[in-house]
Amino acid sequence: MAGTKMEGPSAPALRRDPYEVLCVTRDSSDQEIKTAYRKLALKYHPDKNASNPEASEHFKEVAYSYSILSDPEKRRQYDSAGFEALEADGMDMEIDLSNLGTVNTMFAALFSKLGVPIKTTISANVLEEALNGTVTVRPLPIGTSVSGKVEKQCAHFFGVTISEEQAECGIVVRVTSAAQSKFKLLYFEQDANGGYGLALQEDSEKTGKATSAGMYFLHFQVYRMDTTVNALAMAKDPEAAFFKRLEGLQPCEVSELKAGTHIFAVYGDNFFKPATYTIEALCAKTYEDTTQKLKDIEAQILRKRNELRQFETEYRKALARFQEVTNRYSQEKQAVDELLKQRDTIHSSFSVARSLVSASSSGYFSNGSSSKVPSEDFKADSPGEDSSSDAKDKSAKKKWFNLNLKGSDKK
């Protein structure tokens, strides 16, 4: 991976003009801004101001201002529309943990294991020694590797000398740790006073059963993938994780090296123990096909990122419309259910009325009691042929009864 820029903390609560904070003008060059930042960062570094809480706030303000002015796009946005043009949630979050106590370092280590993107700054002592040029630099020839063990919050410096041909092809510097140590790979630029100023840093990441970090400097613009970009925004809105994912691809501040000697360092970023490592420098000529594929795929990612920015607007509109339609669906469903419920109630009232009428005509009353009327009495009260036939039957019976009586008398 390409190296990340060395600073990028979250914005302080009270924001001043970044040019004012760094004591530079709006037409200052990138190098002038970088030099001013280095001096102020060392002046207010928490390692050197442990008893001064105000210095820590100044340090954050200086780092935040530099994170804006060191990025060409963010600087352009700020110059045109101020802080409102910047996405504060998209700024990298960096926390200085180099001078914390045991409890706080354990807390930070726990969050790192949980995947929370916490960056750590480099110890002020290391930065100051490098800036003063008092560090020991060991040679690291192209095509060779060196192994070592670096103490926590300390650094081992290496000088990589490249020729014109190698510079044109590009170089790759990488560090691995079979012990899965936590470290940083640093790149320093030559400073005006003869020392070295930190330009890039890359945190180690776990790859398989080892940890590793790498920087590549090619003959074209290279990019870094910073997973902490918009991390806060993605936490607030999970759907943003997809649309903001490619925003982490940012142009590297240093993309190619000229012929000469360049300074790299391995920094022990482990909170509790030294870091064991192996560092090597390679000419990118052996990766010619790979570098071309990288160039092509990064160009596709940049195009896809622009497409996603436009698609996100369309998606948000469609999502808002979908939510509107979904809400209406719920309302309409509730209305239909209510109407059907009312209709069922009316039908029930009709059914109850019919059953009452039917029960009354069969001699059942609404109070639940029943009284069956004898059919003979009902027929006696009813005029017509049925009544006359019953009379004939009674007469016949009576006549038959009388005859029997008479017969019995004779006997």
Coordinates of C-alpha atoms in Angstrom, one line a residue:
M1 CA 0.0 0.0 0.0
A2 CA 1.0 3.6 -0.4
G3 CA 1.9 5.6 2.7
T4 CA -0.7 7.7 4.4
K5 CA -0.2 11.3 5.3
M6 CA 1.2 11.7 8.7
E7 CA -1.6 13.7 10.3
G8 CA -5.4 13.9 10.1
P9 CA -7.1 14.4 13.4
S10 CA -10.7 15.2 14.0
A11 CA -11.6 18.9 14.0
P12 CA -11.3 20.9 17.2
A13 CA -14.5 22.4 18.7
L14 CA -13.3 26.0 18.0
R15 CA -11.9 26.4 14.5
R16 CA -9.6 29.2 13.4
D17 CA -8.3 30.0 9.9
P18 CA -5.8 27.2 9.1
Y19 CA -3.5 29.8 7.5
E20 CA -3.5 31.8 10.7
V21 CA -2.9 28.7 12.9
L22 CA 0.1 27.7 10.8
C23 CA 1.4 31.3 10.5
V24 CA 1.5 31.2 6.7
T25 CA -0.2 33.2 3.9
R26 CA -2.7 32.0 1.4
D27 CA -0.1 32.0 -1.4
S28 CA 2.4 29.9 0.6
S29 CA 3.8 26.9 -1.2
D30 CA 3.3 23.3 -0.1
Q31 CA 6.8 23.2 1.3
E32 CA 6.4 26.4 3.3
I33 CA 3.2 25.0 4.8
K34 CA 4.9 21.7 5.6
T35 CA 7.9 23.4 7.3
A36 CA 5.6 25.6 9.4
Y37 CA 3.6 22.6 10.5
R38 CA 6.6 20.6 11.5
K39 CA 7.9 23.3 13.8
L40 CA 4.6 23.9 15.4
A41 CA 3.8 20.2 15.8
L42 CA 7.1 19.7 17.7
K43 CA 6.5 22.8 19.8
Y44 CA 3.1 21.7 21.0
H45 CA 3.6 17.9 20.9
P46 CA 2.0 16.3 24.1
D47 CA 5.3 14.4 24.8
K48 CA 7.0 17.8 25.4
N49 CA 4.1 19.4 27.2
A50 CA 2.8 16.8 29.6
S51 CA 1.9 19.4 32.3
N52 CA 0.3 21.8 29.8
P53 CA -3.2 20.8 28.7
E54 CA -3.4 23.9 26.4
A55 CA -0.5 22.7 24.4
S56 CA -2.4 19.5 23.5
E57 CA -5.3 21.6 22.2
H58 CA -2.8 23.7 20.1
F59 CA -1.3 20.5 18.8
K60 CA -4.7 19.2 17.6
E61 CA -5.5 22.6 16.0
V62 CA -2.2 22.6 14.2
A63 CA -2.6 19.1 13.0
Y64 CA -6.2 19.8 11.9
S65 CA -5.1 22.9 10.0
Y66 CA -2.3 21.0 8.3
S67 CA -4.7 18.2 7.3
I68 CA -6.7 20.8 5.3
L69 CA -3.9 22.8 3.7
S70 CA -1.7 19.7 2.9
D71 CA -4.6 18.2 0.8
P72 CA -4.9 20.1 -2.6
E73 CA -8.7 19.4 -2.8
K74 CA -9.5 20.3 0.8
R75 CA -7.4 23.5 0.5
R76 CA -9.3 24.4 -2.7
Q77 CA -12.6 23.8 -1.0
Y78 CA -11.7 25.8 2.1
D79 CA -10.4 28.7 0.0
S80 CA -13.6 28.8 -2.0
A81 CA -16.2 28.3 0.8
G82 CA -14.5 28.0 4.2
F83 CA -15.2 25.2 6.7
E84 CA -18.7 24.6 5.4
A85 CA -17.3 23.1 2.2
L86 CA -15.4 20.5 4.2
E87 CA -17.0 17.3 5.6
A88 CA -15.8 17.3 9.2
D89 CA -17.0 13.8 9.7
G90 CA -14.8 12.7 6.8
M91 CA -11.6 13.9 8.4
D92 CA -9.2 11.3 9.7
M93 CA -9.2 10.7 13.4
E94 CA -5.7 10.6 15.0
I95 CA -5.0 10.3 18.7
D96 CA -1.7 10.7 20.4
L97 CA -1.2 7.6 22.5
S98 CA 2.6 7.7 22.8
N99 CA 2.6 9.2 26.3
L100 CA -0.4 7.5 27.9
G101 CA -0.3 5.4 31.0
T102 CA -0.8 1.6 31.2
V103 CA -4.5 1.7 31.7
N104 CA -5.1 4.0 28.7
T105 CA -2.7 2.1 26.4
M106 CA -4.6 -1.1 27.3
F107 CA -7.8 0.7 26.5
A108 CA -6.5 1.8 23.1
A109 CA -5.1 -1.6 22.3
L110 CA -8.5 -3.2 23.0
F111 CA -10.2 -0.8 20.6
S112 CA -7.6 -1.6 18.0
K113 CA -8.3 -5.3 18.3
L114 CA -12.0 -4.5 17.9
G115 CA -11.4 -2.8 14.6
V116 CA -11.9 0.8 15.8
P117 CA -9.7 3.0 13.6
I118 CA -7.4 4.6 16.1
K119 CA -4.1 6.1 14.8
T120 CA -1.2 7.0 17.0
T121 CA 1.3 9.8 16.4
I122 CA 5.0 9.4 16.4
S123 CA 6.9 10.2 19.6
A124 CA 8.1 13.8 19.8
N125 CA 11.6 12.5 20.7
V126 CA 11.9 10.5 17.5
L127 CA 10.6 13.5 15.4
E128 CA 12.9 15.9 17.0
E129 CA 16.0 13.8 16.7
A130 CA 15.2 13.2 13.0
L131 CA 14.7 17.0 12.4
N132 CA 18.0 17.7 14.1
G133 CA 19.7 15.1 12.0
T134 CA 21.1 13.2 15.1
V135 CA 19.7 9.8 14.2
T136 CA 21.8 6.9 13.1
V137 CA 21.0 5.8 9.5
R138 CA 21.9 2.4 8.3
P139 CA 22.2 1.6 4.6
L140 CA 19.6 -0.6 2.9
P141 CA 20.7 -1.4 -0.6
I142 CA 18.1 -2.1 -3.3
G143 CA 17.3 -5.8 -3.5
T144 CA 18.4 -6.6 0.1
S145 CA 16.6 -7.1 3.4
V146 CA 17.5 -6.3 7.0
S147 CA 16.0 -7.8 10.2
G148 CA 15.9 -6.2 13.6
K149 CA 14.1 -5.5 16.9
V150 CA 13.0 -1.9 17.7
E151 CA 11.8 -0.8 21.2
K152 CA 8.4 0.7 21.7
Q153 CA 8.1 4.4 20.7
C154 CA 11.6 4.2 19.1
A155 CA 12.7 4.0 15.5
H156 CA 15.4 2.4 13.3
F157 CA 16.4 4.5 10.3
F158 CA 17.5 3.2 6.9
G159 CA 19.0 5.0 3.9
V160 CA 17.9 3.6 0.5
T161 CA 20.0 4.9 -2.4
I162 CA 18.5 4.7 -5.9
S163 CA 19.9 5.4 -9.4
E164 CA 18.2 7.3 -12.2
E165 CA 17.0 4.1 -13.8
Q166 CA 15.6 2.8 -10.5
A167 CA 13.9 6.1 -9.8
E168 CA 12.2 6.0 -13.2
C169 CA 11.0 2.5 -12.7
G170 CA 10.0 3.2 -9.1
I171 CA 10.8 1.4 -5.8
V172 CA 8.9 -0.6 -3.2
V173 CA 9.8 -0.6 0.5
R174 CA 8.0 -3.1 2.7
V175 CA 8.3 -4.4 6.3
T176 CA 6.9 -7.6 7.7
S177 CA 6.8 -9.1 11.2
A178 CA 6.4 -12.9 11.6
A179 CA 5.7 -12.2 15.3
Q180 CA 2.7 -10.0 14.3
S181 CA 4.3 -7.0 16.0
K182 CA 2.6 -3.6 15.7
F183 CA 4.8 -1.0 14.0
K184 CA 4.8 1.9 11.5
L185 CA 6.8 2.3 8.3
L186 CA 7.9 6.0 8.0
Y187 CA 9.3 8.0 5.1
F188 CA 11.3 11.2 5.8
E189 CA 12.2 14.1 3.5
Q190 CA 15.4 16.1 3.6
D191 CA 14.9 19.3 5.6
A192 CA 16.5 22.6 4.9
N193 CA 18.6 22.5 8.1
G194 CA 20.1 19.1 7.2
G195 CA 17.7 17.0 9.2
Y196 CA 14.7 14.9 8.2
G197 CA 11.0 15.7 8.3
L198 CA 8.3 13.1 8.5
A199 CA 6.4 13.0 5.3
L200 CA 4.5 9.7 5.2
Q201 CA 3.5 6.9 7.6
E202 CA 1.9 3.6 7.1
D203 CA 0.5 1.5 10.0
S204 CA 1.1 -2.2 10.0
E205 CA -1.8 -4.5 9.2
K206 CA -2.4 -8.2 9.8
T207 CA -1.9 -10.3 6.7
G208 CA -2.3 -14.0 7.4
K209 CA 0.0 -15.0 10.2
A210 CA 2.1 -11.9 10.0
T211 CA 1.8 -8.1 10.1
S212 CA 3.1 -5.9 7.3
A213 CA 3.3 -2.4 5.9
G214 CA 4.5 -1.1 2.6
M215 CA 5.1 2.0 0.4
Y216 CA 5.5 2.2 -3.3
F217 CA 6.9 5.1 -5.3
L218 CA 6.2 4.8 -9.0
H219 CA 6.6 7.0 -12.1
F220 CA 2.9 8.0 -12.0
Q221 CA 0.5 9.2 -9.3
V222 CA -0.1 6.6 -6.7
Y223 CA -3.0 6.4 -4.2
R224 CA -3.5 5.1 -0.7
M225 CA -6.7 3.5 0.6
D226 CA -7.5 5.0 4.0
T227 CA -10.2 3.0 5.7
T228 CA -10.7 5.7 8.4
V229 CA -12.0 8.2 5.9
N230 CA -15.7 9.0 6.7
A231 CA -15.6 6.3 9.4
L232 CA -17.8 8.4 11.7
A233 CA -20.3 9.1 8.9
M234 CA -20.5 5.4 8.0
A235 CA -21.1 4.6 11.7
K236 CA -24.0 7.0 11.8
D237 CA -25.5 5.8 8.5
P238 CA -24.7 2.2 7.6
E239 CA -25.9 2.7 4.0
A240 CA -23.1 5.3 3.6
A241 CA -20.6 2.5 4.1
F242 CA -21.1 1.5 0.4
F243 CA -21.2 5.0 -1.1
K244 CA -18.2 6.3 1.0
R245 CA -16.1 3.2 0.6
L246 CA -14.2 4.4 -2.4
E247 CA -13.7 7.8 -0.9
G248 CA -10.8 6.3 1.1
L249 CA -8.7 6.2 -2.2
Q250 CA -6.7 9.4 -1.8
P251 CA -3.7 10.6 -3.8
C252 CA -0.4 10.0 -1.9
E253 CA 1.5 13.2 -1.0
V254 CA 4.7 11.6 -2.3
S255 CA 4.3 9.4 -5.3
E256 CA 7.8 9.2 -6.8
L257 CA 11.3 9.5 -5.7
K258 CA 14.3 11.1 -7.5
A259 CA 17.8 9.5 -7.7
G260 CA 19.7 9.8 -4.5
T261 CA 19.4 8.6 -0.9
H262 CA 16.0 8.4 0.8
I263 CA 15.3 7.9 4.5
F264 CA 12.9 5.3 5.8
A265 CA 12.3 4.1 9.4
V266 CA 10.6 1.3 11.3
Y267 CA 8.8 2.7 14.4
G268 CA 7.9 0.4 17.3
D269 CA 4.2 1.1 17.8
N270 CA 3.6 -1.8 20.2
F271 CA 2.3 -0.6 23.5
F272 CA 4.0 -3.3 25.7
K273 CA 6.9 -4.9 23.9
P274 CA 9.5 -4.4 21.2
A275 CA 8.7 -5.0 17.5
T276 CA 10.6 -7.5 15.5
Y277 CA 10.7 -6.9 11.8
T278 CA 12.3 -7.5 8.4
I279 CA 12.6 -4.5 6.0
E280 CA 13.5 -4.7 2.3
A281 CA 13.7 -2.3 -0.7
L282 CA 13.0 -3.5 -4.2
C283 CA 13.1 -2.0 -7.7
A284 CA 9.6 -1.8 -9.2
K285 CA 11.0 -2.9 -12.6
T286 CA 10.4 -6.5 -11.5
Y287 CA 6.7 -5.6 -10.9
E288 CA 6.3 -3.9 -14.3
D289 CA 3.1 -5.8 -15.2
T290 CA 1.8 -5.4 -11.7
T291 CA 2.3 -1.7 -11.6
Q292 CA 0.5 -1.3 -15.0
K293 CA -2.4 -3.3 -13.7
L294 CA -2.4 -1.1 -10.5
K295 CA -2.5 2.0 -12.7
D296 CA -5.5 0.7 -14.7
I297 CA -7.5 -0.5 -11.7
E298 CA -7.0 2.7 -9.8
A299 CA -8.2 4.7 -12.8
Q300 CA -11.3 2.4 -12.9
I301 CA -11.9 3.0 -9.2
L302 CA -11.7 6.8 -9.6
R303 CA -14.2 6.6 -12.4
K304 CA -16.5 4.4 -10.3
R305 CA -16.2 6.8 -7.4
N306 CA -17.5 9.6 -9.5
E307 CA -20.3 7.4 -10.8
L308 CA -21.2 6.5 -7.2
R309 CA -21.3 10.1 -6.2
Q310 CA -24.0 10.7 -8.8
F311 CA -25.8 7.4 -8.1
E312 CA -26.0 8.2 -4.4
T313 CA -28.1 11.3 -5.2
E314 CA -30.4 9.2 -7.3
Y315 CA -30.5 6.5 -4.7
R316 CA -31.4 8.9 -1.9
K317 CA -34.2 10.4 -3.9
A318 CA -35.5 6.9 -4.8
L319 CA -35.2 5.8 -1.2
A320 CA -37.1 8.9 0.0
R321 CA -39.8 8.1 -2.6
F322 CA -39.9 4.4 -1.5
Q323 CA -40.3 5.4 2.2
E324 CA -43.1 7.8 1.1
V325 CA -44.9 5.0 -0.8
T326 CA -44.3 2.5 2.0
N327 CA -45.9 4.9 4.5
R328 CA -48.9 5.3 2.2
Y329 CA -49.1 1.5 1.8
S330 CA -49.3 1.2 5.6
Q331 CA -52.0 3.9 5.8
E332 CA -54.1 2.4 2.9
K333 CA -53.8 -1.1 4.4
Q334 CA -55.1 0.2 7.8
A335 CA -57.9 2.1 6.0
V336 CA -59.0 -1.0 4.1
D337 CA -58.9 -3.2 7.2
E338 CA -61.1 -0.7 9.1
L339 CA -63.6 -0.6 6.3
L340 CA -63.9 -4.4 6.1
K341 CA -64.2 -4.5 9.9
Q342 CA -67.1 -2.1 9.8
R343 CA -68.7 -4.1 6.9
D344 CA -68.4 -7.3 8.9
T345 CA -70.1 -5.6 11.9
I346 CA -73.1 -4.6 9.8
H347 CA -73.4 -8.1 8.3
S348 CA -73.3 -9.5 11.8
S349 CA -76.2 -7.3 12.8
F350 CA -78.2 -8.6 9.9
S351 CA -77.5 -12.2 10.7
V352 CA -78.6 -11.7 14.4
A353 CA -81.9 -10.1 13.3
R354 CA -82.8 -13.0 10.9
S355 CA -82.1 -15.6 13.6
L356 CA -84.5 -13.8 16.0
V357 CA -87.3 -13.7 13.5
S358 CA -86.9 -17.4 12.7
A359 CA -86.8 -18.3 16.4
S360 CA -90.1 -16.3 17.1
S361 CA -92.0 -18.2 14.4
S362 CA -91.0 -21.6 15.8
G363 CA -92.2 -20.7 19.3
Y364 CA -88.8 -19.6 20.7
F365 CA -88.6 -16.3 22.3
S366 CA -85.8 -13.9 22.6
N367 CA -85.7 -14.4 26.4
G368 CA -84.5 -18.0 25.9
S369 CA -87.7 -19.7 27.2
S370 CA -90.0 -21.8 24.9
S371 CA -93.6 -22.8 25.0
K372 CA -94.9 -25.3 22.5
V373 CA -98.6 -24.8 21.5
P374 CA -100.6 -28.0 21.1
S375 CA -101.5 -28.6 17.5
E376 CA -105.0 -29.6 18.3
D377 CA -105.7 -26.2 20.0
F378 CA -104.1 -24.4 17.1
K379 CA -106.2 -26.3 14.6
A380 CA -109.4 -25.8 16.6
D381 CA -108.9 -22.1 16.4
S382 CA -108.3 -22.2 12.7
P383 CA -111.4 -22.2 10.5
G384 CA -111.6 -24.2 7.3
E385 CA -111.7 -27.7 6.0
D386 CA -109.3 -29.1 8.6
S387 CA -111.7 -28.0 11.3
S388 CA -114.7 -29.7 9.8
S389 CA -112.9 -33.0 9.2
D390 CA -111.8 -33.1 12.8
A391 CA -115.5 -32.7 13.8
K392 CA -116.5 -35.7 11.6
D393 CA -113.8 -37.8 13.2
K394 CA -115.0 -36.9 16.7
S395 CA -118.6 -37.6 15.7
A396 CA -117.7 -41.0 14.3
K397 CA -115.7 -41.9 17.3
K398 CA -118.6 -40.9 19.5
K399 CA -121.0 -42.9 17.4
W400 CA -118.7 -45.9 17.5
F401 CA -118.4 -45.5 21.2
N402 CA -122.2 -45.4 21.7
L403 CA -122.7 -48.5 19.6
N404 CA -120.3 -50.3 21.7
L405 CA -122.1 -49.2 24.8
K406 CA -125.4 -50.3 23.4
G407 CA -124.1 -53.6 22.4
S408 CA -122.7 -54.3 25.8
D409 CA -126.1 -53.5 27.3
K410 CA -127.9 -56.0 25.2
K411 CA -125.5 -58.6 26.2

